[in-house]
Amino acid sequence: MYDPSENAAADIAAHFHSFTNLAAHPEVGPLVITKGDGVFVEDDKGNRYLEAVSALWCASLGFSNERLAKAGSDALRGLPYYHTFTGRSNPTVIELANKLLSVAPVPMSKVFFANSGSEANDSAVKMIWYYHNAIGKPEKKKIIARLNAYHGVTVASASLSGLVTNHRDFDLPIANILHVDCPHYFRYAEPGESEEDFATRLADNLEKRILAEGPDTVAAFFAEPVMGAGGVIPPPATYFEKVQKVLAKYDVLLVADEVVCGYGRTGEMFGSTTFGMKPDILTTAKGLSSAYAPISAVMVNEKVYAPIARNSGTIGTFGHGFTYSGHPVSCAIALETLKIYEEDNVVGHVQSLIPQFWKALRSYEGRKYVGEVRGVGLVAAIELYADPKNRTSFDPAAKAGARLVEIGLTQGLIVRALGDTIVFCPPLIITAEELDELFACFERTMAIFEETIG
Ligand SMILES: Cc1ncc(COP(=O)(O)O)c(C=O)c1O
């Protein structure tokens, strides 16, 4: 017989958690999720929650898609595993690579597979270094990312991430990874500065930084179309247009990290399309398989691929890849996910929900503790402030964001707090009725928060 209290004790005894206050965990205990049903999940005590963040911005098709379960089990019974080293391949990875090239937002040449967003970004960093050695520019190695970016947790990806939590006491970032301005207009614009002027200032700062470092030393610029874990920060108007002009001037590659934005989240198939980005390299994960299997992809254009391929001929190999790169089960699930996005017109469905989603979100503007409501498509954030008019944040000791999340759980809702920023990133299959339910739960949550936080 399954016993939730024993389960909690067993978790505390043995499980080293991700992104958790490990010292507090024995007191707080785990939230053990046992099943999923569409946009809902259920815990081991039978409580049901509307999952308004798609778990970690990833379960785009919800938590009980039969087609994905079948694609996975069929693949397991067909070819459960083979690798992709030394030219080995399998039909599913071949089909998936071709499918991805056909949906890519800009012309891409080849697709490399890994297992997570972090691995995809680490792979992209290594490709960029290898590429510059291949074209005879071994000094062009520095990579620029942005403060508050999130690109993952492996050594290079965590270094790209511009968040203190990912660096502090991990001895990161590594050398040659630099950070420039966070494009958060509400927080960092100067008084009276328009979005366009803010974007111009940031692009100018980027240019100054490249010149200060020496353009011959700067290899690439990494950017999420919408910054996710840094607080759901869409770019200010004209930002990528201006940034890309600077990158082109100094021959700096652009990497679009589409790990959150890819596959419909912004209301288009890719965030690059929404914001006019023309990346040389594009990384994706999460929605690629709707999180039903670990898989990520790095798409590279011919400009990047051709010298890499040539150089591997000289050396004898491209010495990078994972045991599970192109895993046939993950690839089968990703292929089925892409088919569902297409056949069910998931992007069209997202577009149809956007007015309702934003009407509900905008209704929180001007609420007692709401400073800013921001986002795009079906990803949004509400930032809580103690005194929004004076832009005074809550005392961190109040743990306002975490408190709201806790209240949400009592109201059948899972939202996520990034500090005091509350994130909404519901499964893309959410219906209009379920969106109403989401905001009904959130309204109850907010009302209790307002009553109890003061
Ligand atoms: C934009 C972005 N890039 C990379 C990652 C890292 O992905 P993973 O956790 O699969 O390594 C994430 C994860 O949230 C992400 O949001």
PDB file of N, CA and C in Angstrom, residues 306-362:
ATOM      1  N   ALA A 306      29.882  24.190 -42.403  1.00  0.00           N
ATOM      2  CA  ALA A 306      30.876  23.799 -43.424  1.00  0.00           C
ATOM      3  C   ALA A 306      32.308  23.801 -42.878  1.00  0.00           C
ATOM      4  N   PRO A 307      32.763  24.875 -42.211  1.00  0.00           N
ATOM      5  CA  PRO A 307      34.137  24.831 -41.677  1.00  0.00           C
ATOM      6  C   PRO A 307      34.321  23.773 -40.590  1.00  0.00           C
ATOM      7  N   ILE A 308      33.257  23.552 -39.781  1.00  0.00           N
ATOM      8  CA  ILE A 308      33.356  22.521 -38.736  1.00  0.00           C
ATOM      9  C   ILE A 308      33.582  21.159 -39.404  1.00  0.00           C
ATOM     10  N   ALA A 309      32.793  20.890 -40.443  1.00  0.00           N
ATOM     11  CA  ALA A 309      32.920  19.597 -41.139  1.00  0.00           C
ATOM     12  C   ALA A 309      34.305  19.465 -41.764  1.00  0.00           C
ATOM     13  N   ARG A 310      34.763  20.559 -42.403  1.00  0.00           N
ATOM     14  CA  ARG A 310      36.106  20.523 -43.033  1.00  0.00           C
ATOM     15  C   ARG A 310      37.188  20.224 -41.995  1.00  0.00           C
ATOM     16  N   ASN A 311      37.088  20.945 -40.870  1.00  0.00           N
ATOM     17  CA  ASN A 311      38.108  20.779 -39.826  1.00  0.00           C
ATOM     18  C   ASN A 311      38.093  19.363 -39.250  1.00  0.00           C
ATOM     19  N   SER A 312      36.899  18.802 -39.128  1.00  0.00           N
ATOM     20  CA  SER A 312      36.827  17.439 -38.587  1.00  0.00           C
ATOM     21  C   SER A 312      37.512  16.464 -39.541  1.00  0.00           C
ATOM     22  N   GLY A 313      37.491  16.815 -40.837  1.00  0.00           N
ATOM     23  CA  GLY A 313      38.213  15.995 -41.817  1.00  0.00           C
ATOM     24  C   GLY A 313      39.714  16.064 -41.584  1.00  0.00           C
ATOM     25  N   THR A 314      40.181  17.264 -41.234  1.00  0.00           N
ATOM     26  CA  THR A 314      41.619  17.444 -40.999  1.00  0.00           C
ATOM     27  C   THR A 314      42.050  16.702 -39.733  1.00  0.00           C
ATOM     28  N   ILE A 315      41.231  16.887 -38.662  1.00  0.00           N
ATOM     29  CA  ILE A 315      41.584  16.268 -37.378  1.00  0.00           C
ATOM     30  C   ILE A 315      41.290  14.766 -37.397  1.00  0.00           C
ATOM     31  N   GLY A 316      40.225  14.415 -38.111  1.00  0.00           N
ATOM     32  CA  GLY A 316      39.825  13.009 -38.156  1.00  0.00           C
ATOM     33  C   GLY A 316      38.460  12.761 -37.542  1.00  0.00           C
ATOM     34  N   THR A 317      37.982  13.712 -36.734  1.00  0.00           N
ATOM     35  CA  THR A 317      36.637  13.555 -36.160  1.00  0.00           C
ATOM     36  C   THR A 317      36.169  14.878 -35.563  1.00  0.00           C
ATOM     37  N   PHE A 318      34.867  15.020 -35.406  1.00  0.00           N
ATOM     38  CA  PHE A 318      34.298  16.084 -34.579  1.00  0.00           C
ATOM     39  C   PHE A 318      34.109  15.433 -33.215  1.00  0.00           C
ATOM     40  N   GLY A 319      35.015  15.701 -32.302  1.00  0.00           N
ATOM     41  CA  GLY A 319      35.081  14.942 -31.050  1.00  0.00           C
ATOM     42  C   GLY A 319      34.109  15.390 -29.991  1.00  0.00           C
ATOM     43  N   HIS A 320      32.845  15.387 -30.310  1.00  0.00           N
ATOM     44  CA  HIS A 320      31.815  15.820 -29.354  1.00  0.00           C
ATOM     45  C   HIS A 320      30.527  15.052 -29.658  1.00  0.00           C
ATOM     46  N   GLY A 321      29.808  14.673 -28.634  1.00  0.00           N
ATOM     47  CA  GLY A 321      28.542  13.962 -28.820  1.00  0.00           C
ATOM     48  C   GLY A 321      28.236  13.193 -27.556  1.00  0.00           C
ATOM     49  N   PHE A 322      26.975  12.839 -27.398  1.00  0.00           N
ATOM     50  CA  PHE A 322      26.547  12.157 -26.170  1.00  0.00           C
ATOM     51  C   PHE A 322      26.088  10.740 -26.498  1.00  0.00           C
ATOM     52  N   THR A 323      26.247   9.853 -25.544  1.00  0.00           N
ATOM     53  CA  THR A 323      25.760   8.476 -25.714  1.00  0.00           C
ATOM     54  C   THR A 323      24.313   8.489 -26.226  1.00  0.00           C
ATOM     55  N   TYR A 324      23.529   9.419 -25.685  1.00  0.00           N
ATOM     56  CA  TYR A 324      22.103   9.434 -26.041  1.00  0.00           C
ATOM     57  C   TYR A 324      21.748  10.470 -27.115  1.00  0.00           C
ATOM     58  N   SER A 325      22.749  11.030 -27.798  1.00  0.00           N
ATOM     59  CA  SER A 325      22.434  11.940 -28.922  1.00  0.00           C
ATOM     60  C   SER A 325      21.638  11.158 -29.971  1.00  0.00           C
ATOM     61  N   GLY A 326      20.493  11.694 -30.352  1.00  0.00           N
ATOM     62  CA  GLY A 326      19.678  11.021 -31.378  1.00  0.00           C
ATOM     63  C   GLY A 326      19.049   9.733 -30.890  1.00  0.00           C
ATOM     64  N   HIS A 327      18.801   9.645 -29.568  1.00  0.00           N
ATOM     65  CA  HIS A 327      18.187   8.428 -29.003  1.00  0.00           C
ATOM     66  C   HIS A 327      16.868   8.144 -29.730  1.00  0.00           C
ATOM     67  N   PRO A 328      16.692   6.921 -30.249  1.00  0.00           N
ATOM     68  CA  PRO A 328      15.502   6.684 -31.086  1.00  0.00           C
ATOM     69  C   PRO A 328      14.171   6.841 -30.355  1.00  0.00           C
ATOM     70  N   VAL A 329      14.143   6.577 -29.051  1.00  0.00           N
ATOM     71  CA  VAL A 329      12.865   6.717 -28.339  1.00  0.00           C
ATOM     72  C   VAL A 329      12.528   8.200 -28.167  1.00  0.00           C
ATOM     73  N   SER A 330      13.526   8.981 -27.757  1.00  0.00           N
ATOM     74  CA  SER A 330      13.286  10.433 -27.613  1.00  0.00           C
ATOM     75  C   SER A 330      12.935  11.044 -28.966  1.00  0.00           C
ATOM     76  N   CYS A 331      13.636  10.596 -30.015  1.00  0.00           N
ATOM     77  CA  CYS A 331      13.367  11.156 -31.353  1.00  0.00           C
ATOM     78  C   CYS A 331      11.952  10.811 -31.813  1.00  0.00           C
ATOM     79  N   ALA A 332      11.503   9.590 -31.504  1.00  0.00           N
ATOM     80  CA  ALA A 332      10.143   9.190 -31.926  1.00  0.00           C
ATOM     81  C   ALA A 332       9.107  10.056 -31.214  1.00  0.00           C
ATOM     82  N   ILE A 333       9.357  10.320 -29.941  1.00  0.00           N
ATOM     83  CA  ILE A 333       8.404  11.148 -29.181  1.00  0.00           C
ATOM     84  C   ILE A 333       8.438  12.585 -29.706  1.00  0.00           C
ATOM     85  N   ALA A 334       9.631  13.086 -30.020  1.00  0.00           N
ATOM     86  CA  ALA A 334       9.727  14.455 -30.559  1.00  0.00           C
ATOM     87  C   ALA A 334       9.027  14.547 -31.917  1.00  0.00           C
ATOM     88  N   LEU A 335       9.230  13.536 -32.754  1.00  0.00           N
ATOM     89  CA  LEU A 335       8.574  13.560 -34.075  1.00  0.00           C
ATOM     90  C   LEU A 335       7.057  13.589 -33.930  1.00  0.00           C
ATOM     91  N   GLU A 336       6.548  12.767 -33.022  1.00  0.00           N
ATOM     92  CA  GLU A 336       5.094  12.721 -32.805  1.00  0.00           C
ATOM     93  C   GLU A 336       4.615  14.069 -32.243  1.00  0.00           C
ATOM     94  N   THR A 337       5.416  14.665 -31.381  1.00  0.00           N
ATOM     95  CA  THR A 337       5.056  15.981 -30.815  1.00  0.00           C
ATOM     96  C   THR A 337       4.926  17.000 -31.945  1.00  0.00           C
ATOM     97  N   LEU A 338       5.908  17.006 -32.845  1.00  0.00           N
ATOM     98  CA  LEU A 338       5.866  17.976 -33.955  1.00  0.00           C
ATOM     99  C   LEU A 338       4.658  17.715 -34.856  1.00  0.00           C
ATOM    100  N   LYS A 339       4.332  16.420 -35.046  1.00  0.00           N
ATOM    101  CA  LYS A 339       3.136  16.091 -35.857  1.00  0.00           C
ATOM    102  C   LYS A 339       1.885  16.623 -35.183  1.00  0.00           C
ATOM    103  N   ILE A 340       1.807  16.462 -33.872  1.00  0.00           N
ATOM    104  CA  ILE A 340       0.609  16.947 -33.151  1.00  0.00           C
ATOM    105  C   ILE A 340       0.521  18.477 -33.250  1.00  0.00           C
ATOM    106  N   TYR A 341       1.646  19.159 -33.079  1.00  0.00           N
ATOM    107  CA  TYR A 341       1.614  20.626 -33.208  1.00  0.00           C
ATOM    108  C   TYR A 341       1.016  21.014 -34.549  1.00  0.00           C
ATOM    109  N   GLU A 342       1.431  20.281 -35.590  1.00  0.00           N
ATOM    110  CA  GLU A 342       0.974  20.615 -36.942  1.00  0.00           C
ATOM    111  C   GLU A 342      -0.483  20.229 -37.143  1.00  0.00           C
ATOM    112  N   GLU A 343      -0.792  18.946 -36.858  1.00  0.00           N
ATOM    113  CA  GLU A 343      -2.141  18.432 -37.156  1.00  0.00           C
ATOM    114  C   GLU A 343      -3.204  19.132 -36.321  1.00  0.00           C
ATOM    115  N   ASP A 344      -2.878  19.449 -35.075  1.00  0.00           N
ATOM    116  CA  ASP A 344      -3.867  20.107 -34.203  1.00  0.00           C
ATOM    117  C   ASP A 344      -3.770  21.631 -34.275  1.00  0.00           C
ATOM    118  N   ASN A 345      -2.936  22.128 -35.164  1.00  0.00           N
ATOM    119  CA  ASN A 345      -2.740  23.574 -35.308  1.00  0.00           C
ATOM    120  C   ASN A 345      -2.567  24.242 -33.942  1.00  0.00           C
ATOM    121  N   VAL A 346      -1.597  23.764 -33.213  1.00  0.00           N
ATOM    122  CA  VAL A 346      -1.399  24.251 -31.843  1.00  0.00           C
ATOM    123  C   VAL A 346      -1.051  25.742 -31.848  1.00  0.00           C
ATOM    124  N   VAL A 347      -0.297  26.186 -32.856  1.00  0.00           N
ATOM    125  CA  VAL A 347       0.045  27.617 -32.913  1.00  0.00           C
ATOM    126  C   VAL A 347      -1.234  28.446 -33.108  1.00  0.00           C
ATOM    127  N   GLY A 348      -2.120  27.969 -33.971  1.00  0.00           N
ATOM    128  CA  GLY A 348      -3.397  28.669 -34.194  1.00  0.00           C
ATOM    129  C   GLY A 348      -4.214  28.699 -32.906  1.00  0.00           C
ATOM    130  N   HIS A 349      -4.199  27.581 -32.185  1.00  0.00           N
ATOM    131  CA  HIS A 349      -4.932  27.508 -30.917  1.00  0.00           C
ATOM    132  C   HIS A 349      -4.372  28.540 -29.922  1.00  0.00           C
ATOM    133  N   VAL A 350      -3.036  28.612 -29.858  1.00  0.00           N
ATOM    134  CA  VAL A 350      -2.401  29.599 -28.953  1.00  0.00           C
ATOM    135  C   VAL A 350      -2.868  31.000 -29.351  1.00  0.00           C
ATOM    136  N   GLN A 351      -2.832  31.277 -30.649  1.00  0.00           N
ATOM    137  CA  GLN A 351      -3.240  32.625 -31.088  1.00  0.00           C
ATOM    138  C   GLN A 351      -4.677  32.927 -30.679  1.00  0.00           C
ATOM    139  N   SER A 352      -5.527  31.886 -30.747  1.00  0.00           N
ATOM    140  CA  SER A 352      -6.938  32.125 -30.402  1.00  0.00           C
ATOM    141  C   SER A 352      -7.098  32.415 -28.898  1.00  0.00           C
ATOM    142  N   LEU A 353      -6.149  31.926 -28.073  1.00  0.00           N
ATOM    143  CA  LEU A 353      -6.275  32.128 -26.619  1.00  0.00           C
ATOM    144  C   LEU A 353      -5.643  33.439 -26.130  1.00  0.00           C
ATOM    145  N   ILE A 354      -4.761  34.001 -26.960  1.00  0.00           N
ATOM    146  CA  ILE A 354      -3.978  35.159 -26.509  1.00  0.00           C
ATOM    147  C   ILE A 354      -4.858  36.320 -26.003  1.00  0.00           C
ATOM    148  N   PRO A 355      -5.931  36.705 -26.723  1.00  0.00           N
ATOM    149  CA  PRO A 355      -6.727  37.840 -26.212  1.00  0.00           C
ATOM    150  C   PRO A 355      -7.308  37.569 -24.824  1.00  0.00           C
ATOM    151  N   GLN A 356      -7.823  36.349 -24.617  1.00  0.00           N
ATOM    152  CA  GLN A 356      -8.411  35.999 -23.304  1.00  0.00           C
ATOM    153  C   GLN A 356      -7.335  35.989 -22.216  1.00  0.00           C
ATOM    154  N   PHE A 357      -6.181  35.404 -22.532  1.00  0.00           N
ATOM    155  CA  PHE A 357      -5.077  35.303 -21.568  1.00  0.00           C
ATOM    156  C   PHE A 357      -4.637  36.697 -21.136  1.00  0.00           C
ATOM    157  N   TRP A 358      -4.466  37.588 -22.117  1.00  0.00           N
ATOM    158  CA  TRP A 358      -3.943  38.922 -21.795  1.00  0.00           C
ATOM    159  C   TRP A 358      -4.987  39.834 -21.168  1.00  0.00           C
ATOM    160  N   LYS A 359      -6.261  39.595 -21.518  1.00  0.00           N
ATOM    161  CA  LYS A 359      -7.310  40.388 -20.860  1.00  0.00           C
ATOM    162  C   LYS A 359      -7.296  40.076 -19.358  1.00  0.00           C
ATOM    163  N   ALA A 360      -7.196  38.777 -19.056  1.00  0.00           N
ATOM    164  CA  ALA A 360      -7.179  38.380 -17.641  1.00  0.00           C
ATOM    165  C   ALA A 360      -5.933  38.924 -16.943  1.00  0.00           C
ATOM    166  N   LEU A 361      -4.786  38.807 -17.591  1.00  0.00           N
ATOM    167  CA  LEU A 361      -3.543  39.284 -16.964  1.00  0.00           C
ATOM    168  C   LEU A 361      -3.572  40.791 -16.747  1.00  0.00           C
ATOM    169  N   ARG A 362      -4.008  41.507 -17.787  1.00  0.00           N
ATOM    170  CA  ARG A 362      -4.020  42.987 -17.698  1.00  0.00           C
ATOM    171  C   ARG A 362      -4.924  43.467 -16.570  1.00  0.00           C
TER     172      ARG A 362
END
